[in-house]
Amino acid sequence: MRLTRYYMPTLKEKPSEAETPSHQYMLRAGLVRKLAAGIYSFLPMGWRVVRKIIEIVREEMDRAGALEVFLPVVQPAELWQESGRWEVFGKELLRFKDRHERDFCLGPTHEEVIVDLVRGEVRSYKQLPLNLYQIHIKFRDEARPRFGLIRAREFIMKDAYSFDKSWEDLDVSYGKMYEAYSRIFKRCGLDFVVVEAETGAIGGDVSHEFMVWADTGEDVIVFCEGCGYAANKEKASFMLDETEEEGEMKEPEKVYTPDVRTIDEVSNFLGVDPSKLLKALVYRANTGEFVLFLVPGDRDLNEAKAARAVGAESIEMALPDEVLDIAGVSVGFVGPCGLRKKVKVVADRTVKGRKNLVSGANEENYHIVNITPDVHFKVDLYEDIVFAEEGDRCPKCGEPLRFSRGIEVGHIFKLGTKYSAAMKATFLDEDGKEKPFIMGCYGIGVTRIAAAVIEQRHDEHGIKWPISIAPFEVYLLATNMKDESVKKIAEKLYMDLVAKGVEVLYDDRDERAGVKFKDADLVGIPIRVTVGEKRAKENAVEIRLRDTGEVEVVPVSSAVDRVLEIRKELYEELEP
RNA sequence: CGGGGCGUAGCGCAGUUUGGCAGCGCACCAGCUUCGGGAGCUGGGGGUCGCCGGUUCGAAUCCGGCCGCCCCGACCA
């Protein structure tokens, strides 16, 4: 492609709206332009990158035996009402009416549609396993889109759905996707880690996230260098230290603590370390049950774990008047001793065996000190309900856990029968019984991959694309189009490289060399071939790798062969 | 949804405090010179100053309302 015939509007200055490297460079290199908050158009270069990612995803999905389909973006409300998610899904689900006043939504995900597509058609276990996938637009009306394509409202996603007759078969389907995902991200040049994850509101049992290491990431990766354990913040567990506490057990005592409510305030006022305090939090589960959670003052309640502990799908902080009703006191003075109403008490497992703790006295402006669990108050259940903290011990090997930030590029779930059962999607099994499909679902953020790659592979001059998803393989740069020998060599190289099937972006613009070098660095095409006046006199050109900065000078006669060799090596580095 | 900030040429910004000709740099067009890391000179084109209303002889500037965008947090199938 000749740059004079191409559309690559690069920007010299950083657009004010862009903070993170990927966002900045995608705009500056002319890959995308914003249409509205979280909604982007792809320009020719950007779309070439996306198409290459799509092709890698497609190859690996096909290789894993999945079948490509194409499902509608606009979906009728009835399907979502059937699964129960019309009510459950929040404002992220963009709803609207058609001309007949019928409710529709833009698909944020396609479980409902795929289940509807398969039910009734797949009737026998003999037709299983089945894995259907698609690659196209999703729309989620995010509360706060940010970081350009990392959290956009409209984005391209690959989503796959597996249907199996048994949990054992689901394990096989799941394993194939795990393998395919690892191959995909390797081929895209990403440095990633697979973490155990919570399943969240999508439902299901086992789940893994594919996370790309990046300081600008929104997610926290909890990992252990000792044994390779890795989990996301919600899921991460830690090894419990033996906490049989030394010292005499003392008698409880009420203390006047006027308007002293927060952990910090109580800690300061009483001169007690936060770890000796008990945070008492009243929650309402989606089952309607109220629960009092107790966690040490120096730790935070993990709502996902807490919900799981009480067998609820979700939990929500109780409202102030609900707290007043249950504890007989306002938030800040709630504790496990002497609650007005009896509710289930769930304490973090680190609380067990502790002595002489401090908590609210369930009396306005009073705390109670020297209370010991199972002696001065009853705990119905000890469970892991807090977030792991950096430095906690790895649940597998006991080494200290480390935290790092990451971007989620893929997520796989063992869904089970959540949707197949709700939507009555069943098959006839070998034993003649009708059973709901055992499902799995598997997502990859295609456009997010493009951004994640830039987050990982850039420098102060621009992007450093891996060759597999680079918009072009070679940037052919003629330093001076008015110099006849330069132009002649460049034109011939261009024709020869194209003839060999190399994707070349030929910078044949009548620009100064400096402008061309800056653009070449910015757009980050991996192999740069420079035809300059001095070298041209010696019948040589310069080949430079964008990633390493490595330069070699080769005779014009062997330049094409050398480029082919380098290209081959660059692809080999990315092989799974 | 809570907090903060911004909206003036395609991009980056000044001007708003104290009302008085709408500016600067880059980009764009023409010419001359220059030509391996975002050139120089000369001349030029381009604006509903986010929108609506109000105050005023006069509003980018003051007042009221609305909209959009960014950042922090909450949320995130």
XYZ file of C-alpha atoms (C1' of nucleotides) in Angstrom:
653
model
C 0.000 0.000 0.000
C 1.289 3.417 -0.954
C 0.932 5.910 1.843
C 0.020 8.643 -0.641
C -3.052 6.591 -1.496
C -3.817 5.593 2.080
C -5.670 7.182 4.986
C -3.470 7.345 8.078
C -4.204 10.608 9.888
C -1.526 10.738 12.575
C -1.522 13.361 15.300
C 1.600 15.131 16.450
C 0.138 16.087 19.791
C -1.551 14.005 22.447
C -5.337 14.417 22.392
C -6.452 15.861 25.715
C -9.037 13.142 26.282
C -6.478 10.339 26.320
C -4.681 9.280 29.497
C -3.411 5.759 29.008
C -0.786 4.791 26.390
C -3.135 2.631 24.341
C -5.787 5.324 24.177
C -3.259 7.997 23.193
C -1.495 5.949 20.574
C -4.661 4.580 19.014
C -5.765 8.154 18.409
C -2.340 9.496 17.473
C -1.473 6.655 15.112
C -4.782 7.106 13.322
C -6.273 3.749 14.282
C -9.535 4.969 15.796
C -11.600 8.106 16.324
C -14.207 8.665 19.004
C -17.811 9.143 17.953
C -19.337 9.406 21.457
C -18.348 8.358 24.971
C -17.153 4.759 24.723
C -18.049 4.499 21.021
C -15.289 4.418 18.415
C -14.889 4.271 14.656
C -12.030 2.216 13.247
C -9.910 3.778 10.526
C -8.193 1.622 7.878
C -5.089 0.889 9.983
C -7.080 0.170 13.124
C -9.457 -2.087 11.305
C -6.589 -4.062 9.778
C -5.361 -4.767 13.328
C -8.821 -5.858 14.455
C -9.238 -8.085 11.404
C -5.957 -9.811 12.146
C -6.981 -10.448 15.751
C -10.328 -11.772 14.528
C -8.579 -14.112 12.111
C -6.340 -15.521 14.858
C -9.344 -16.022 17.127
C -11.284 -17.689 14.314
C -8.434 -20.040 13.418
C -8.008 -21.179 16.992
C -11.729 -21.548 17.671
C -12.164 -23.594 14.497
C -9.130 -25.650 15.440
C -10.764 -26.383 18.813
C -13.847 -27.661 17.008
C -16.185 -24.721 17.609
C -18.589 -23.611 14.864
C -19.024 -20.008 13.855
C -22.493 -18.432 13.810
C -23.773 -14.878 13.652
C -26.459 -13.738 16.077
C -28.566 -10.566 16.108
C -27.509 -7.469 18.024
C -31.126 -6.451 18.613
C -32.890 -8.845 20.921
C -36.513 -9.086 22.063
C -37.317 -8.520 25.733
C -39.255 -11.796 25.973
C -36.059 -13.839 25.852
C -34.525 -11.824 28.658
C -37.703 -12.046 30.701
C -37.591 -15.796 30.279
C -34.085 -16.085 31.730
C -34.993 -13.569 34.412
C -32.294 -11.133 33.399
C -34.596 -8.393 32.054
C -35.124 -7.366 35.671
C -31.741 -8.410 37.072
C -29.512 -6.747 34.498
C -28.882 -3.132 35.395
C -28.675 -0.041 33.262
C -25.848 -1.602 31.250
C -28.614 -3.258 29.251
C -29.681 -0.621 26.744
C -33.429 -1.016 26.275
C -35.722 0.546 23.708
C -39.021 0.062 21.939
C -39.697 -0.601 18.295
C -42.474 1.117 16.276
C -45.016 -1.311 17.706
C -44.039 -0.335 21.258
C -42.474 -3.749 21.806
C -39.491 -3.937 24.155
C -36.077 -4.729 22.767
C -32.486 -4.388 23.896
C -29.030 -4.238 22.395
C -27.225 -7.459 23.186
C -24.597 -7.118 25.912
C -24.093 -10.899 25.751
C -25.878 -13.738 23.969
C -26.721 -16.574 26.371
C -30.452 -16.109 25.829
C -30.236 -16.008 22.042
C -27.978 -19.013 21.774
C -30.106 -21.115 24.118
C -33.169 -20.148 22.108
C -31.378 -21.114 18.921
C -30.428 -24.552 20.163
C -33.470 -25.579 22.160
C -35.877 -27.690 20.247
C -33.339 -28.271 17.494
C -30.821 -30.284 19.458
C -32.865 -33.133 20.919
C -30.459 -36.006 21.450
C -27.269 -36.595 23.399
C -25.920 -37.928 20.087
C -25.766 -34.355 18.778
C -23.514 -33.311 21.648
C -21.034 -31.857 22.368
C -21.724 -28.662 20.492
C -19.784 -25.407 20.679
C -21.074 -22.347 18.823
C -19.260 -19.042 18.642
C -19.533 -15.675 16.990
C -17.418 -12.578 16.594
C -19.245 -9.293 16.529
C -20.540 -6.181 18.245
C -21.663 -6.056 21.843
C -23.183 -3.043 23.503
C -23.076 -2.402 27.242
C -24.158 0.992 28.452
C -21.304 1.331 30.934
C -21.713 3.837 33.744
C -18.259 5.140 32.999
C -16.508 4.167 29.803
C -12.787 4.800 30.107
C -9.310 4.288 28.722
C -10.477 4.282 25.104
C -11.022 0.757 23.852
C -10.243 -0.895 27.180
C -13.639 -0.094 28.579
C -15.826 0.953 25.689
C -19.594 0.740 25.466
C -19.618 -0.693 21.961
C -16.937 -3.263 21.329
C -16.147 -6.400 19.380
C -16.255 -9.633 21.288
C -15.832 -13.285 20.503
C -18.340 -15.265 22.525
C -18.702 -19.023 22.518
C -21.225 -21.314 24.144
C -20.729 -25.029 24.705
C -23.479 -27.601 25.186
C -22.697 -30.931 26.828
C -24.621 -33.879 28.176
C -22.643 -34.187 31.396
C -20.348 -32.283 33.731
C -17.495 -34.572 32.705
C -17.994 -33.611 29.071
C -18.176 -29.950 30.057
C -14.729 -30.347 31.621
C -13.464 -31.472 28.220
C -15.143 -28.589 26.360
C -13.834 -26.153 28.957
C -10.330 -27.565 28.673
C -10.357 -27.107 24.906
C -11.313 -23.460 25.291
C -8.651 -22.940 27.945
C -6.101 -24.314 25.491
C -7.454 -22.284 22.547
C -7.382 -19.083 24.603
C -3.793 -19.649 25.643
C -2.825 -20.110 22.003
C -4.734 -17.001 20.907
C -3.123 -14.680 23.439
C 0.334 -16.094 22.780
C -0.105 -15.505 19.052
C -1.220 -11.922 19.757
C 2.061 -11.315 21.546
C 0.535 -10.831 24.981
C 2.244 -11.579 28.289
C -0.668 -12.981 30.274
C -1.626 -15.053 33.280
C -4.684 -17.228 33.912
C -6.398 -16.487 37.206
C -9.165 -18.172 39.141
C -12.212 -15.931 39.116
C -15.597 -15.405 40.676
C -18.486 -16.156 38.380
C -20.466 -13.076 39.383
C -23.952 -12.378 38.134
C -23.556 -14.433 34.957
C -23.855 -17.430 37.211
C -22.076 -20.739 37.179
C -19.428 -22.593 39.026
C -15.809 -22.657 37.856
C -14.333 -19.669 36.054
C -10.981 -18.424 34.853
C -9.900 -15.021 33.618
C -7.070 -14.407 31.166
C -5.270 -11.343 32.427
C -2.667 -9.235 30.683
C -0.089 -7.658 32.983
C -0.454 -3.861 32.781
C -0.053 -1.097 35.338
C -2.967 0.735 33.738
C -5.261 -2.289 34.152
C -8.478 -2.033 36.117
C -8.202 -5.448 37.739
C -5.960 -6.680 40.507
C -4.116 -9.957 40.010
C -3.214 -11.813 43.206
C -0.388 -14.223 42.551
C 2.278 -16.352 44.163
C 5.761 -16.592 42.736
C 6.372 -19.724 44.780
C 3.827 -22.080 43.231
C 2.134 -20.146 40.425
C -1.182 -19.695 42.210
C -3.110 -16.781 40.670
C -6.568 -15.404 41.323
C -8.445 -12.175 40.901
C -9.116 -9.897 43.866
C -12.647 -11.224 44.442
C -11.645 -14.852 44.401
C -8.203 -14.817 46.033
C -7.925 -16.800 49.221
C -5.059 -16.962 51.687
C -3.631 -19.413 54.186
C -5.024 -19.052 57.692
C -2.398 -18.555 60.373
C -3.042 -20.322 63.669
C -4.634 -17.590 65.735
C -5.014 -19.142 69.179
C -4.275 -15.919 70.992
C -1.948 -15.610 73.995
C -2.964 -13.964 77.234
C -5.799 -13.946 79.757
C -9.354 -13.587 78.645
C -10.795 -10.478 80.228
C -14.292 -9.428 81.203
C -16.269 -7.308 78.751
C -16.675 -3.654 79.600
C -18.789 -0.936 78.049
C -16.903 2.246 77.140
C -18.321 5.689 76.375
C -17.177 6.640 72.880
C -19.122 9.762 71.878
C -19.554 10.106 68.139
C -16.635 7.726 67.554
C -17.748 5.539 64.663
C -15.167 4.562 62.077
C -12.424 2.007 62.605
C -9.811 4.765 62.552
C -11.720 6.888 65.052
C -12.259 4.002 67.460
C -8.681 2.862 67.086
C -7.368 6.339 67.896
C -9.857 7.053 70.667
C -9.231 3.820 72.545
C -5.572 3.486 71.606
C -6.217 0.008 70.231
C -4.729 -1.505 67.086
C -7.327 -1.836 64.262
C -6.703 -5.580 64.151
C -8.254 -5.818 67.638
C -11.462 -4.208 66.402
C -14.396 -6.112 64.988
C -16.145 -4.478 62.052
C -19.837 -5.405 62.241
C -21.703 -5.047 58.947
C -25.410 -5.641 58.437
C -26.328 -6.974 54.988
C -29.517 -8.026 53.271
C -29.228 -11.060 51.008
C -31.282 -11.364 47.814
C -33.128 -14.136 49.646
C -34.456 -11.439 52.011
C -32.451 -12.733 54.965
C -30.438 -10.271 57.080
C -26.924 -11.245 58.145
C -24.359 -9.664 60.464
C -20.845 -10.064 59.101
C -17.867 -9.700 61.432
C -14.424 -8.950 60.058
C -11.217 -7.722 61.717
C -10.836 -3.930 61.661
C -7.795 -4.083 59.417
C -9.526 -6.118 56.724
C -12.301 -5.501 54.185
C -15.394 -7.588 53.639
C -15.436 -9.354 50.264
C -19.103 -9.268 49.252
C -18.702 -12.068 46.715
C -17.277 -14.421 49.320
C -19.795 -13.247 51.909
C -22.721 -13.925 49.572
C -21.374 -17.378 48.823
C -20.957 -18.065 52.560
C -24.661 -17.521 53.180
C -25.749 -19.276 50.001
C -27.067 -16.099 48.381
C -26.612 -14.921 44.815
C -25.970 -11.378 45.945
C -25.975 -9.290 49.087
C -26.467 -5.608 49.666
C -25.664 -3.339 52.606
C -28.716 -2.853 54.793
C -30.300 0.581 54.754
C -29.831 2.814 57.832
C -33.371 2.200 59.163
C -33.008 -1.550 58.610
C -29.820 -1.436 60.699
C -31.634 0.555 63.363
C -34.405 -2.021 63.407
C -32.022 -4.965 63.793
C -29.326 -3.562 66.072
C -31.353 -0.889 67.823
C -28.592 1.558 67.082
C -27.184 3.583 64.202
C -24.326 2.469 61.968
C -21.018 2.870 63.811
C -22.089 1.349 67.107
C -23.294 -2.023 65.838
C -21.757 -5.145 67.352
C -22.475 -8.830 67.873
C -23.465 -8.500 71.568
C -27.074 -7.709 72.385
C -28.633 -7.229 68.989
C -32.253 -6.193 69.200
C -33.277 -8.790 66.623
C -31.751 -12.178 66.149
C -29.932 -12.521 62.830
C -27.407 -14.947 61.465
C -23.849 -13.992 62.513
C -21.057 -14.882 60.101
C -17.488 -14.127 61.136
C -14.333 -14.255 59.083
C -12.260 -17.328 59.894
C -9.414 -15.092 61.135
C -11.687 -14.066 64.020
C -11.844 -17.572 65.453
C -9.610 -18.038 68.487
C -9.130 -14.313 69.013
C -9.596 -12.753 72.464
C -10.475 -9.411 74.009
C -11.753 -7.716 70.886
C -13.567 -4.397 70.556
C -16.824 -3.693 68.791
C -19.928 -1.526 68.899
C -22.121 -2.073 71.945
C -25.435 -1.735 70.112
C -25.995 1.320 72.245
C -25.648 4.863 70.915
C -22.132 6.281 71.651
C -20.842 3.127 73.351
C -18.345 0.465 72.342
C -17.672 -2.735 74.191
C -14.144 -3.958 74.858
C -12.713 -7.336 75.843
C -15.200 -9.497 74.044
C -14.222 -12.981 72.923
C -16.051 -14.903 70.193
C -17.965 -18.041 71.184
C -17.808 -16.812 74.799
C -19.449 -13.412 74.857
C -21.298 -13.722 71.588
C -22.373 -16.526 69.316
C -21.008 -16.999 65.825
C -23.161 -19.150 63.560
C -20.499 -19.648 60.933
C -16.793 -19.003 60.440
C -15.923 -18.561 56.794
C -13.430 -16.798 54.535
C -15.294 -13.552 53.838
C -12.504 -10.972 53.471
C -10.205 -9.832 50.678
C -6.689 -11.195 50.705
C -4.127 -8.475 51.344
C -0.675 -8.159 49.860
C 1.705 -10.183 52.001
C -0.923 -12.702 53.145
C 0.246 -16.246 52.673
C -0.522 -18.218 49.505
C -3.365 -20.693 50.111
C -1.463 -23.397 48.228
C 2.143 -23.068 49.405
C 2.303 -20.422 52.133
C 4.646 -18.028 50.345
C 3.711 -14.318 50.514
C 1.088 -13.274 47.974
C 1.883 -10.454 45.586
C -0.491 -8.004 43.880
C -0.245 -6.592 40.393
C -2.602 -4.859 37.999
C -3.962 -6.391 34.841
C -6.423 -6.130 31.965
C -8.963 -8.899 31.504
C -8.916 -10.038 27.876
C -10.672 -13.380 28.202
C -13.078 -15.073 30.578
C -14.306 -18.653 30.593
C -17.148 -20.037 32.733
C -18.594 -23.387 33.542
C -22.189 -22.216 33.470
C -23.975 -25.460 34.168
C -27.735 -25.416 33.705
C -28.523 -21.856 34.760
C -29.850 -20.775 31.356
C -30.779 -24.144 29.883
C -32.970 -24.898 32.902
C -34.559 -21.439 33.076
C -35.309 -21.481 29.357
C -36.241 -25.144 29.172
C -33.523 -26.169 26.753
C -33.315 -29.918 27.108
C -32.196 -33.051 25.301
C -32.944 -36.725 25.621
C -30.078 -38.599 27.274
C -28.950 -42.201 26.815
C -31.100 -43.244 29.740
C -34.191 -41.869 28.007
C -34.499 -38.965 30.430
C -34.955 -35.349 29.475
C -32.137 -33.159 30.839
C -31.079 -29.523 30.523
C -27.852 -28.889 28.630
C -24.726 -28.485 30.697
C -23.333 -25.246 29.344
C -20.122 -23.299 29.290
C -19.566 -19.791 27.990
C -16.348 -18.215 26.809
C -15.605 -14.593 25.956
C -12.726 -12.701 24.417
C -12.595 -8.915 24.127
C -11.308 -8.596 20.584
C -10.995 -4.822 20.430
C -9.724 -4.818 23.983
C -6.866 -7.088 22.881
C -5.692 -4.382 20.479
C -5.559 -1.901 23.357
C -3.969 -4.391 25.761
C -1.204 -5.169 23.271
C -0.371 -1.470 23.035
C -0.363 -1.141 26.826
C 2.270 -3.862 26.929
C 4.239 -3.019 23.824
C 5.051 0.655 23.410
C 7.759 3.180 24.162
C 7.895 6.984 24.238
C 7.821 7.113 20.420
C 4.847 4.918 19.753
C 3.483 1.417 19.331
C 5.570 -1.739 18.882
C 3.179 -4.189 17.218
C 3.867 -7.888 17.232
C 3.977 -8.916 13.575
C 0.934 -11.182 13.934
C -1.492 -8.304 14.410
C 0.493 -5.376 13.008
C -1.448 -3.373 10.417
C 1.406 -4.034 7.979
C 4.518 -6.185 8.212
C 6.965 -3.764 6.627
C 7.238 0.024 6.633
C 9.177 0.901 3.500
C 10.578 4.395 3.967
C 12.080 6.435 1.160
C 13.889 9.358 2.773
C 13.660 11.617 -0.289
C 11.260 11.010 -3.136
C 12.983 13.686 -5.221
C 16.227 11.740 -5.289
C 16.045 9.577 -8.400
C 18.190 6.698 -7.155
C 16.341 6.547 -3.850
C 12.997 6.581 -5.582
C 14.055 3.942 -8.084
C 15.318 1.535 -5.409
C 12.271 2.096 -3.205
C 9.817 1.562 -6.037
C 11.498 -1.674 -7.030
C 11.686 -2.950 -3.459
C 8.031 -2.173 -3.036
C 7.049 -4.142 -6.129
C 9.310 -7.055 -5.199
C 8.121 -7.282 -1.591
C 4.476 -7.131 -2.625
C 5.142 -9.820 -5.228
C 6.483 -12.034 -2.430
C 3.264 -11.581 -0.457
C 4.679 -9.190 2.124
C 2.289 -6.599 3.547
C 4.125 -3.363 2.873
C 3.195 0.168 3.749
C 5.301 2.222 1.375
C 5.905 5.761 2.608
C 6.145 7.453 -0.776
C 5.005 10.819 0.541
C 6.884 13.929 -0.467
C 7.753 14.586 3.168
C 10.998 15.216 4.967
C 12.744 12.150 6.349
C 12.182 13.230 9.946
C 8.428 13.286 9.504
C 8.485 9.802 8.042
C 10.676 8.377 10.805
C 8.410 9.828 13.469
C 5.317 8.381 11.845
C 7.000 5.019 11.360
C 7.863 4.841 15.062
C 4.397 6.000 16.058
C 2.428 3.459 14.033
C 4.839 0.736 15.096
C 5.077 -1.560 12.095
C 7.655 -4.205 13.121
C 10.089 -4.150 10.184
C 11.271 -0.844 8.762
C 13.196 -0.747 5.506
C 14.843 2.609 4.880
C 16.060 3.707 1.464
C 18.309 6.726 1.989
C 20.565 8.767 -0.234
C 23.939 7.754 1.230
C 23.172 4.032 1.300
C 21.560 4.213 -2.118
C 24.857 5.305 -3.601
C 26.389 2.096 -2.226
C 23.356 0.165 -3.460
C 22.321 -0.717 0.079
C 19.349 -0.236 2.359
C 18.824 -0.292 6.099
C 16.579 -2.756 7.909
C 15.507 -1.847 11.432
C 13.350 -3.673 13.946
C 10.857 -1.438 15.712
C 10.885 -3.560 18.856
C 14.593 -3.843 19.581
C 15.980 -0.964 17.517
C 18.378 -3.421 15.926
C 19.722 -2.138 12.588
C 21.415 -3.931 9.725
C 22.599 -2.646 6.357
C 22.070 -5.016 3.450
C 22.707 -4.795 -0.296
C 19.610 -3.964 -2.302
C 19.965 -7.267 -4.118
C 19.430 -9.316 -0.961
C 17.031 -6.975 0.862
C 13.859 -8.867 -0.067
C 15.275 -12.213 1.045
C 16.477 -10.724 4.314
C 13.061 -9.211 5.007
C 11.443 -12.583 4.343
C 13.833 -14.221 6.817
C 13.214 -11.651 9.519
C 9.482 -11.857 8.960
C 9.617 -15.618 9.419
C 11.606 -15.278 12.644
C 9.165 -12.712 14.050
C 6.225 -15.023 13.406
C 8.092 -17.957 14.936
C 8.611 -16.040 18.170
C 4.833 -15.862 18.538
C 4.089 -19.524 17.900
C 2.215 -21.245 20.722
C -24.813 7.467 40.818
C -21.255 10.778 44.266
C -16.873 14.188 43.858
C -13.594 17.243 40.636
C -12.398 19.498 35.928
C -13.178 20.982 30.972
C -16.072 22.773 26.384
C -12.916 28.941 21.861
C -10.543 26.620 13.887
C -9.012 19.556 12.306
C -5.427 18.957 16.987
C -3.076 21.381 21.419
C -4.231 25.754 23.990
C -4.475 31.447 25.557
C -8.294 35.037 26.204
C -13.192 34.643 30.917
C -10.796 37.266 37.093
C -11.923 43.336 35.557
C -17.788 42.903 29.381
C -15.342 46.672 24.239
C -12.162 44.220 16.744
C -11.820 36.260 18.432
C -6.122 35.033 19.117
C -1.342 31.684 19.367
C 1.314 27.001 17.962
C 0.694 22.714 14.907
C -2.033 21.000 10.706
C -4.195 22.779 5.741
C -3.562 25.778 0.603
C 0.166 28.669 -2.796
C 5.278 30.156 -3.783
C 10.620 30.059 -2.897
C 14.550 27.756 -0.209
C 15.556 23.190 2.541
C 15.869 17.574 2.536
C 18.279 10.916 7.644
C 14.555 12.095 13.296
C 7.993 16.244 13.421
C 12.312 22.607 8.409
C 12.585 28.241 7.281
C 10.538 32.582 5.041
C 6.331 35.005 2.522
C 1.261 35.070 1.457
C -3.552 32.751 2.328
C -8.218 29.783 3.782
C -10.845 28.070 7.952
C -14.974 30.049 13.984
C -23.160 29.322 15.308
C -16.609 30.838 21.258
C -21.210 23.487 23.358
C -26.825 24.833 23.293
C -31.079 27.857 25.024
C -32.623 31.988 27.633
C -31.539 36.476 30.574
C -28.708 41.163 32.068
C -26.372 45.125 29.063
C -25.479 50.396 24.381
C -22.338 46.004 23.810
C -21.449 39.038 26.153
C -16.386 33.942 24.600
C -16.372 36.928 29.261
C -21.750 38.270 33.980
C -26.543 35.341 35.608
C -30.015 30.936 35.021
C -31.068 26.334 32.764
C -29.636 22.326 29.662
C -26.162 19.194 26.832
C -21.487 16.920 25.932
C -16.562 15.182 27.285
C -12.486 13.788 30.710
C -10.526 12.294 35.607
C -11.209 9.922 40.834
C -14.647 6.750 43.312
C -19.096 3.412 43.266
C -20.774 -0.107 39.616
C -19.093 -3.725 35.895
C -22.951 -9.807 32.475
